[in-house]
Amino acid sequence: MIRYFAAHPTVSNILMMAIIAVGLYSLKELNKESFPLLKPSKVQVMVAYPGASPADVEDGICNPLEDATDGISFLKEQECDARDNMAIFTLEMQEEGNIREFTDDIKTEIDAIQNFPDNIEDPVIKQLGRINPVANIALTSDKLTLSELKALAEYYRDRLIAMPEVPIVTIDGFSTHQLQILIPPDTLKKYNLSIQDIATLVGAEVVDLPAGKLDAAETSYQIKFDNSAKTADELANLIILNTADGGEIKLGDIAHITDRFETPEDRIELNGKVAALLKISKNSRDDTLKVADALIEFVEQENNLLPDGTRLTIVNDNSTSVRDRLKLLLTNGWQGLILATFTLLLFFSWRYTFWIALGLPISFLGGLAMMVVFGVSINMISMVALLMAIGILMDDAIVLSENIDHEYRKGKSPLNAAIDGTQKVFRGVFSSYLTSAMLFGSLLMMKGDMGQILGVLPVVLLSVLTISLIEAFLVLPHHLKQSLKHTHHQEPSKWRQNFEARFSKLRHAAGNAAQKAMQFRYVTVGAALALFIFSIGLIATGTVKFKAFPDLEGNNLEARILLPQGTPLSETERVVDILLAALDKTNRTLSQNEDEPLVKNIQLSYGTHGDVPENGPHLASLSVDLLNTESRNTKMNQLIQLWKDNTGDLPDVLNIQYKEPKVGPAGRAIHIRLSGPDLTELSRASWDVQNRLRGYDGVNNLIDDLRPGKPQYNIRLKPGALAAGVTSRSIAAQLRAAYLDIKIAEIYNGRESYEIIAKLDNVPTQALEDFDNFTIFSSNGRAIPLNSVAVISESREFSRIGHINHRRTVNIYGDVDADIANTSEIIASVQTYAAELNKKYPDVVFNFKGEVENGTETRLSILAGFGLGVFGVFLLLSLQFRNYREPLIVMINIPLALIGAIWGHLIMGLDFTLPSMIGFVSLAGIVVNDSILLVEFVKFRVAEGMVFHDAARQAVFDRFRAIFLTSVTTIAGMAPLLFETSTQALILVPLVTSIVFGMLTSTVLILMVLPALYAIMEDIGFVKLAPEMEED
């Protein structure tokens, strides 16, 4: 087939054009995003239990849910979060499971639960992780009321969702819209009614119900009874009572009716103005940049039409980081390609170099088509794989091209040189492909979320490598044949003759070095072994530290505010004002170093906190949009520190976190889970661990999820209460009706939904003495003060109770400043301390999650997969070389490459990370190829009649040019990224460092260590490389 494609005048070009055409068509099918999307693996069940405390929710909701779902297939972990009025139950699936079947099993088991409390709402079940945020659009106005603002937001939501580029739009910034029926206590006494009685009367009148169909002679009629009330005025005009003299009493006569939103703290502000937030998300089939471009165009058009004071603003735009990262990789990719091409021009003619370099875009376009087939998007990881491929693809093309050139220099015709040169290295190149595929394929065994993210890399590399192999064997020889025809009998230029002469001296020097290495073979191998052991010691001793994932600096910063439970909204607003003033001062100070203001937008959300599983007026979050990372001079840590300093101490605040909102692929730097039966003991143990963590430099934003809840009134009947005509149930029902809204109906007015609720007006709050006099109605209608029939006491429970697999848990979260401290070292120290704490708290179990767990899981899976990959390579080489000795010699290049990777991180001042490990595994697939071809040429020379030492020296001389070229082009292709200073490149620099420095070291050492190993094995009789050796 090689002869046919090389000799045929058109077939190679037809194949090349077909690959190019399919690749160009695939470009528009590829989605673009920042990182690969994770497969959904979690299902969330939300169950509302109005009025219940966390302890009530734990007993009534969490325990039945956990019991019901224990036996579900592929269940990895249950997590139940018991809060005020609500249970959030999350089930995580093992990687082997099917999310659809997993969800169906959960629904089936929950539907069968019979022991839920009577007053719960229906469970809401949904899969998590199916969508990803793209950007938010904030709608602000100086003139519109809150209801009008929401109505306008609904209008824009309909407009956006109708656009083909925009898949998912939700509205945030509003609590439930309600028509509230507020009933004064005196009215209840006057008419001898309870809140429940009035709610029942209203519910009987607010009716909107289809009543059937009437078939007349000429036509058919629908029948509908419509006495609905959709406004406060319509509700006020409802007749609900009759007087003794036949008069009518309207609802508005006995109650005050308001149109408002349920909780004032559920609101969002943008730059000081109340805002409606349109949150735009995408699923796995949508392109982040296409969605973002559509939003930008939409906002520009609408802002030109809106009146003064009303405006749409894009905030939390995740597409900016996608654009920055893709631009970074494209720029470095072109630079690397140009450097690699110029390197080739030093050795080959421009025609020869052109056809070698053309293999790259052909392979890339073919790889893009394969990415569409495998469902891989254009993202940071797939782009890194394409960058890595520059050097790897050059490897096969250079080996083949250099050998064709070598055959041509022997005097063969261009066609015969192309055919013989390709066939001579076919076995070595194909074996190199198989070994690379085996090692890259081992990365597909990576586990965990990071394994899913990084697992894209081997898919892309294997796709591009496969297309490259086809191009190298079936397309390139034909083109090189044509190129040799044009250069036939042409005299090399003077500068090329000088360059070739100097390079020839370098080749002879390499051969002499190999000769010396064989002469002092034990010293050579011993020195290499010592260097390898010393290099491993750099990691073992912590000189080169390990970190799961490099920190990526973004364009968004949050301040998350936590005050004690029960804090009024006015106090939270006072604290927010202090932080806003401090941020304004910080912005004015730091913007002096920028071309434009550092802070672009400030989004304020009350009632939420990213690290606290609670809701209420004691929480707030400030989200700050900053100048793009590539446009600003200020580092995130510098901004955070100055903001902290300007804010000062706030004694009434439990916690303020200044941080980037996104958690990296490795999870939280610090996440320690404590589990045990007693919440008080867990709280004490958590406090001890946090105090220990506070002693480490670089640790910040420490918080746990167990805190005291709101003060609670506990009520019990007094002796003799039954004689007064009240029971426990009647008192509980009347208190529930007064202090917990009674939902009468839910109605729709266009797209806007409303709840009609009834509640007591002017409810006594806070003071126990006021609550004492709450009016209770006895069975005979007599009004009785609450304290005359009940004992009232005050207590305080925890604000939240968490469960993991039936056990009560507390989670400790924290961040680590990577410029100051190393997460792995801190966690190792805390693990030792936790073992000591177990003596103090014997019932508490300490589990270390987050970056430590995820990093360990992925690291171990990489090592396990790499081990299998190496074993597979050994088996393949054993088949090729027909013995078990030479594969060991070939594979010695792998640890030699690790030496360079480790020292590279030390020189560059980098931590050894999971991307570093990925880089090393990829590097192993590259450097083994040099060893294979070197051993192949030793065998060729011995078969030709050379003695071993001369054969080894000559093989080094023969292969030096190809080895040198593959190494230099790989390094040249990666060099721009190695020295990239952009913050977006932080994830890539460790990966590239492993490849560049590993390639550099292994290239130098393999030319000396491999011949020395051969010599030692000959000394001990393991190999007998002589002219009379057995034929292959």
Short mmCIF file of C-alpha atoms in Angstrom, two decimals, residues 531-799:
data_model
loop_
_atom_site.label_atom_id
_atom_site.label_comp_id
_atom_site.label_asym_id
_atom_site.label_seq_id
_atom_site.Cartn_x
_atom_site.Cartn_y
_atom_site.Cartn_z
CA LEU A 531 20.43 11.11 39.70
CA PHE A 532 17.07 9.35 39.39
CA ILE A 533 16.97 8.47 43.11
CA PHE A 534 18.02 11.99 44.08
CA SER A 535 15.31 13.44 41.83
CA ILE A 536 12.62 11.26 43.42
CA GLY A 537 13.92 12.48 46.78
CA LEU A 538 13.15 16.07 45.76
CA ILE A 539 9.45 15.19 45.78
CA ALA A 540 9.62 12.81 48.77
CA THR A 541 11.26 15.48 50.95
CA GLY A 542 8.91 18.23 49.81
CA THR A 543 11.62 20.24 48.01
CA VAL A 544 9.34 19.99 45.00
CA LYS A 545 5.87 20.11 46.52
CA PHE A 546 2.74 18.39 45.26
CA LYS A 547 -0.53 20.24 44.61
CA ALA A 548 -3.55 18.71 42.94
CA PHE A 549 -4.36 21.59 40.61
CA PRO A 550 -2.84 25.03 39.97
CA ASP A 551 -4.98 28.01 41.01
CA LEU A 552 -6.50 29.95 38.13
CA GLU A 553 -7.22 33.63 38.71
CA GLY A 554 -10.57 34.80 37.33
CA ASN A 555 -12.49 38.01 36.75
CA ASN A 556 -14.91 37.79 39.66
CA LEU A 557 -14.54 38.29 43.41
CA GLU A 558 -17.08 37.71 46.17
CA ALA A 559 -17.44 38.89 49.73
CA ARG A 560 -19.72 36.52 51.63
CA ILE A 561 -21.19 37.89 54.86
CA LEU A 562 -22.49 35.80 57.76
CA LEU A 563 -24.16 37.29 60.84
CA PRO A 564 -25.84 35.41 63.73
CA GLN A 565 -29.18 33.74 63.04
CA GLY A 566 -32.03 36.10 63.89
CA THR A 567 -30.15 39.25 62.84
CA PRO A 568 -32.61 41.74 61.26
CA LEU A 569 -32.15 42.84 57.67
CA SER A 570 -31.34 46.40 58.73
CA GLU A 571 -28.19 45.23 60.55
CA THR A 572 -27.07 43.20 57.53
CA GLU A 573 -27.59 46.26 55.33
CA ARG A 574 -25.41 48.33 57.70
CA VAL A 575 -22.56 45.81 57.37
CA VAL A 576 -22.96 45.72 53.59
CA ASP A 577 -22.69 49.52 53.45
CA ILE A 578 -19.36 49.33 55.30
CA LEU A 579 -18.00 46.78 52.83
CA LEU A 580 -19.21 48.80 49.84
CA ALA A 581 -17.49 51.93 51.15
CA ALA A 582 -14.28 49.94 51.72
CA LEU A 583 -14.51 48.49 48.18
CA ASP A 584 -14.99 51.96 46.70
CA LYS A 585 -11.86 53.17 48.51
CA THR A 586 -9.95 50.09 47.35
CA ASN A 587 -11.08 50.62 43.76
CA ARG A 588 -9.98 54.26 43.77
CA THR A 589 -6.57 53.29 45.16
CA LEU A 590 -5.83 50.39 42.81
CA SER A 591 -7.37 51.92 39.69
CA GLN A 592 -4.47 54.40 39.67
CA ASN A 593 -2.36 51.51 38.32
CA GLU A 594 -4.90 50.59 35.62
CA ASP A 595 -6.01 52.10 32.32
CA GLU A 596 -9.64 52.03 33.51
CA PRO A 597 -11.46 51.40 36.81
CA LEU A 598 -10.63 48.02 38.30
CA VAL A 599 -14.20 47.33 39.43
CA LYS A 600 -16.73 47.09 36.59
CA ASN A 601 -19.94 46.03 38.39
CA ILE A 602 -21.04 45.21 41.94
CA GLN A 603 -23.88 42.75 42.41
CA LEU A 604 -25.44 42.49 45.89
CA SER A 605 -27.60 39.54 46.92
CA TYR A 606 -29.29 39.35 50.31
CA GLY A 607 -30.28 36.07 51.92
CA THR A 608 -27.60 33.90 50.29
CA HIS A 609 -24.07 32.73 51.08
CA GLY A 610 -22.10 30.31 48.90
CA ASP A 611 -20.61 28.37 51.83
CA VAL A 612 -23.51 28.47 54.29
CA PRO A 613 -26.48 26.12 53.71
CA GLU A 614 -28.96 28.61 55.15
CA ASN A 615 -31.28 31.38 54.02
CA GLY A 616 -32.37 34.51 55.78
CA PRO A 617 -31.74 38.20 56.40
CA HIS A 618 -28.50 37.44 58.28
CA LEU A 619 -26.72 36.54 55.01
CA ALA A 620 -25.46 38.61 52.08
CA SER A 621 -23.07 38.24 49.15
CA LEU A 622 -21.25 40.93 47.20
CA SER A 623 -20.18 39.81 43.73
CA VAL A 624 -17.64 42.07 42.02
CA ASP A 625 -16.91 41.97 38.29
CA LEU A 626 -13.30 43.01 37.65
CA LEU A 627 -11.23 44.00 34.70
CA ASN A 628 -10.17 41.05 32.61
CA THR A 629 -7.10 39.21 33.99
CA GLU A 630 -5.13 40.01 30.85
CA SER A 631 -6.03 43.72 31.08
CA ARG A 632 -5.35 44.42 34.75
CA ASN A 633 -2.11 44.81 36.66
CA THR A 634 -3.60 44.08 40.08
CA LYS A 635 -3.42 40.55 41.42
CA MET A 636 -6.46 39.10 43.16
CA ASN A 637 -4.63 38.61 46.47
CA GLN A 638 -3.53 42.25 46.45
CA LEU A 639 -7.12 43.41 45.92
CA ILE A 640 -8.48 41.12 48.65
CA GLN A 641 -5.90 42.22 51.21
CA LEU A 642 -6.50 45.93 50.63
CA TRP A 643 -10.28 45.45 50.77
CA LYS A 644 -9.88 43.62 54.09
CA ASP A 645 -7.66 46.36 55.48
CA ASN A 646 -10.08 49.10 54.42
CA THR A 647 -13.04 47.22 55.93
CA GLY A 648 -11.41 46.77 59.32
CA ASP A 649 -12.80 44.69 62.19
CA LEU A 650 -16.57 44.19 62.41
CA PRO A 651 -17.22 42.70 65.86
CA ASP A 652 -20.88 41.74 65.30
CA VAL A 653 -20.11 39.70 62.17
CA LEU A 654 -19.47 35.98 62.49
CA ASN A 655 -17.55 35.63 59.25
CA ILE A 656 -16.67 37.48 56.05
CA GLN A 657 -15.06 35.54 53.21
CA TYR A 658 -13.24 37.31 50.39
CA LYS A 659 -12.75 34.83 47.58
CA GLU A 660 -13.28 33.86 43.98
CA PRO A 661 -16.68 32.19 43.68
CA LYS A 662 -15.63 29.23 41.57
CA VAL A 663 -14.20 26.05 43.03
CA GLY A 664 -11.48 24.50 40.86
CA PRO A 665 -11.64 21.01 39.36
CA ALA A 666 -9.86 19.57 42.40
CA GLY A 667 -12.46 20.88 44.87
CA ARG A 668 -11.91 23.02 47.96
CA ALA A 669 -8.35 23.28 49.21
CA ILE A 670 -9.54 22.48 52.73
CA HIS A 671 -12.61 20.33 53.26
CA ILE A 672 -12.63 18.26 56.42
CA ARG A 673 -15.72 16.26 57.31
CA LEU A 674 -16.39 15.31 60.91
CA SER A 675 -19.08 12.72 61.65
CA GLY A 676 -20.52 11.40 64.88
CA PRO A 677 -23.74 10.98 66.89
CA ASP A 678 -23.58 14.12 69.08
CA LEU A 679 -23.83 17.56 67.50
CA THR A 680 -22.39 19.36 70.52
CA GLU A 681 -19.32 17.14 70.47
CA LEU A 682 -18.98 17.64 66.71
CA SER A 683 -19.16 21.41 67.23
CA ARG A 684 -16.36 21.32 69.82
CA ALA A 685 -14.18 19.08 67.63
CA SER A 686 -14.77 21.38 64.66
CA TRP A 687 -13.72 24.39 66.72
CA ASP A 688 -10.50 22.61 67.78
CA VAL A 689 -9.63 21.74 64.16
CA GLN A 690 -10.32 25.30 62.99
CA ASN A 691 -8.11 26.72 65.75
CA ARG A 692 -5.34 24.42 64.58
CA LEU A 693 -5.80 25.51 60.96
CA ARG A 694 -5.70 29.19 61.92
CA GLY A 695 -2.13 28.65 63.08
CA TYR A 696 -0.90 27.99 59.52
CA ASP A 697 0.22 30.90 57.38
CA GLY A 698 -1.76 31.15 54.17
CA VAL A 699 -4.96 29.55 55.48
CA ASN A 700 -8.02 31.79 55.14
CA ASN A 701 -11.81 31.81 54.81
CA LEU A 702 -12.28 29.10 57.44
CA ILE A 703 -15.91 28.25 58.19
CA ASP A 704 -18.02 25.27 59.18
CA ASP A 705 -21.70 24.51 58.58
CA LEU A 706 -22.86 24.00 62.18
CA ARG A 707 -24.03 27.10 64.05
CA PRO A 708 -26.68 27.99 66.63
CA GLY A 709 -30.06 28.64 65.07
CA LYS A 710 -32.74 31.15 65.94
CA PRO A 711 -34.11 31.37 69.49
CA GLN A 712 -37.07 29.05 69.83
CA TYR A 713 -40.23 29.21 71.98
CA ASN A 714 -41.25 25.80 73.30
CA ILE A 715 -44.91 25.44 74.39
CA ARG A 716 -46.48 22.76 76.58
CA LEU A 717 -49.99 22.51 78.01
CA LYS A 718 -50.52 23.38 81.66
CA PRO A 719 -52.45 21.00 83.91
CA GLY A 720 -56.16 21.80 83.65
CA ALA A 721 -55.92 23.14 80.11
CA LEU A 722 -58.30 20.48 78.84
CA ALA A 723 -60.98 21.73 81.24
CA ALA A 724 -60.65 25.18 79.64
CA GLY A 725 -61.64 23.69 76.29
CA VAL A 726 -58.25 23.56 74.53
CA THR A 727 -56.07 20.69 73.40
CA SER A 728 -52.49 20.44 72.22
CA ARG A 729 -53.66 20.08 68.63
CA SER A 730 -56.01 23.08 68.79
CA ILE A 731 -53.33 25.37 70.23
CA ALA A 732 -50.73 24.16 67.73
CA ALA A 733 -53.15 24.67 64.83
CA GLN A 734 -54.00 28.23 65.93
CA LEU A 735 -50.36 29.17 66.44
CA ARG A 736 -49.47 27.66 63.08
CA ALA A 737 -52.24 29.60 61.38
CA ALA A 738 -51.08 32.87 62.99
CA TYR A 739 -47.32 32.58 62.61
CA LEU A 740 -47.09 30.39 59.52
CA ASP A 741 -48.83 31.68 56.42
CA ILE A 742 -51.86 29.68 55.27
CA LYS A 743 -51.68 29.17 51.53
CA ILE A 744 -55.19 29.46 50.09
CA ALA A 745 -54.52 29.21 46.35
CA GLU A 746 -51.96 29.73 43.62
CA ILE A 747 -53.09 31.76 40.63
CA TYR A 748 -51.59 32.95 37.35
CA ASN A 749 -51.94 36.38 35.78
CA GLY A 750 -50.27 35.95 32.42
CA ARG A 751 -46.84 34.41 33.11
CA GLU A 752 -46.77 35.79 36.65
CA SER A 753 -47.74 33.39 39.43
CA TYR A 754 -49.18 34.55 42.75
CA GLU A 755 -49.90 32.89 46.05
CA ILE A 756 -52.98 33.95 48.01
CA ILE A 757 -52.14 33.61 51.69
CA ALA A 758 -53.82 34.50 54.97
CA LYS A 759 -51.92 35.57 58.06
CA LEU A 760 -52.39 37.49 61.28
CA ASP A 761 -51.69 41.22 61.02
CA ASN A 762 -49.44 42.89 63.58
CA VAL A 763 -48.20 39.56 64.96
CA PRO A 764 -46.43 40.10 68.32
CA THR A 765 -42.74 39.33 67.90
CA GLN A 766 -39.47 39.08 69.82
CA ALA A 767 -40.52 39.74 73.43
CA LEU A 768 -41.73 36.73 75.38
CA GLU A 769 -44.10 38.89 77.46
CA ASP A 770 -45.93 39.97 74.26
CA PHE A 771 -46.18 36.40 73.06
CA ASP A 772 -47.71 35.38 76.39
CA ASN A 773 -50.91 37.27 75.62
CA PHE A 774 -51.52 35.68 72.22
CA THR A 775 -55.26 34.91 71.99
CA ILE A 776 -56.33 31.26 71.84
CA PHE A 777 -59.94 30.27 71.12
CA SER A 778 -61.38 27.41 73.15
CA SER A 779 -63.75 24.81 71.78
CA ASN A 780 -66.75 26.88 72.84
CA GLY A 781 -65.37 30.04 71.18
CA ARG A 782 -64.06 31.74 74.31
CA ALA A 783 -60.88 33.86 73.91
CA ILE A 784 -58.09 32.81 76.29
CA PRO A 785 -54.55 34.24 76.74
CA LEU A 786 -51.91 31.69 75.72
CA ASN A 787 -50.00 31.86 79.02
CA SER A 788 -53.11 30.86 80.99
CA VAL A 789 -53.21 27.40 79.40
CA ALA A 790 -49.58 26.79 78.36
CA VAL A 791 -46.04 26.97 79.72
CA ILE A 792 -43.69 28.91 77.42
CA SER A 793 -39.90 28.46 77.56
CA GLU A 794 -37.05 29.59 75.33
CA SER A 795 -34.24 27.48 73.80
CA ARG A 796 -31.90 27.45 70.82
CA GLU A 797 -31.21 24.57 68.41
CA PHE A 798 -28.63 24.27 65.65
CA SER A 799 -29.43 26.10 62.43
#
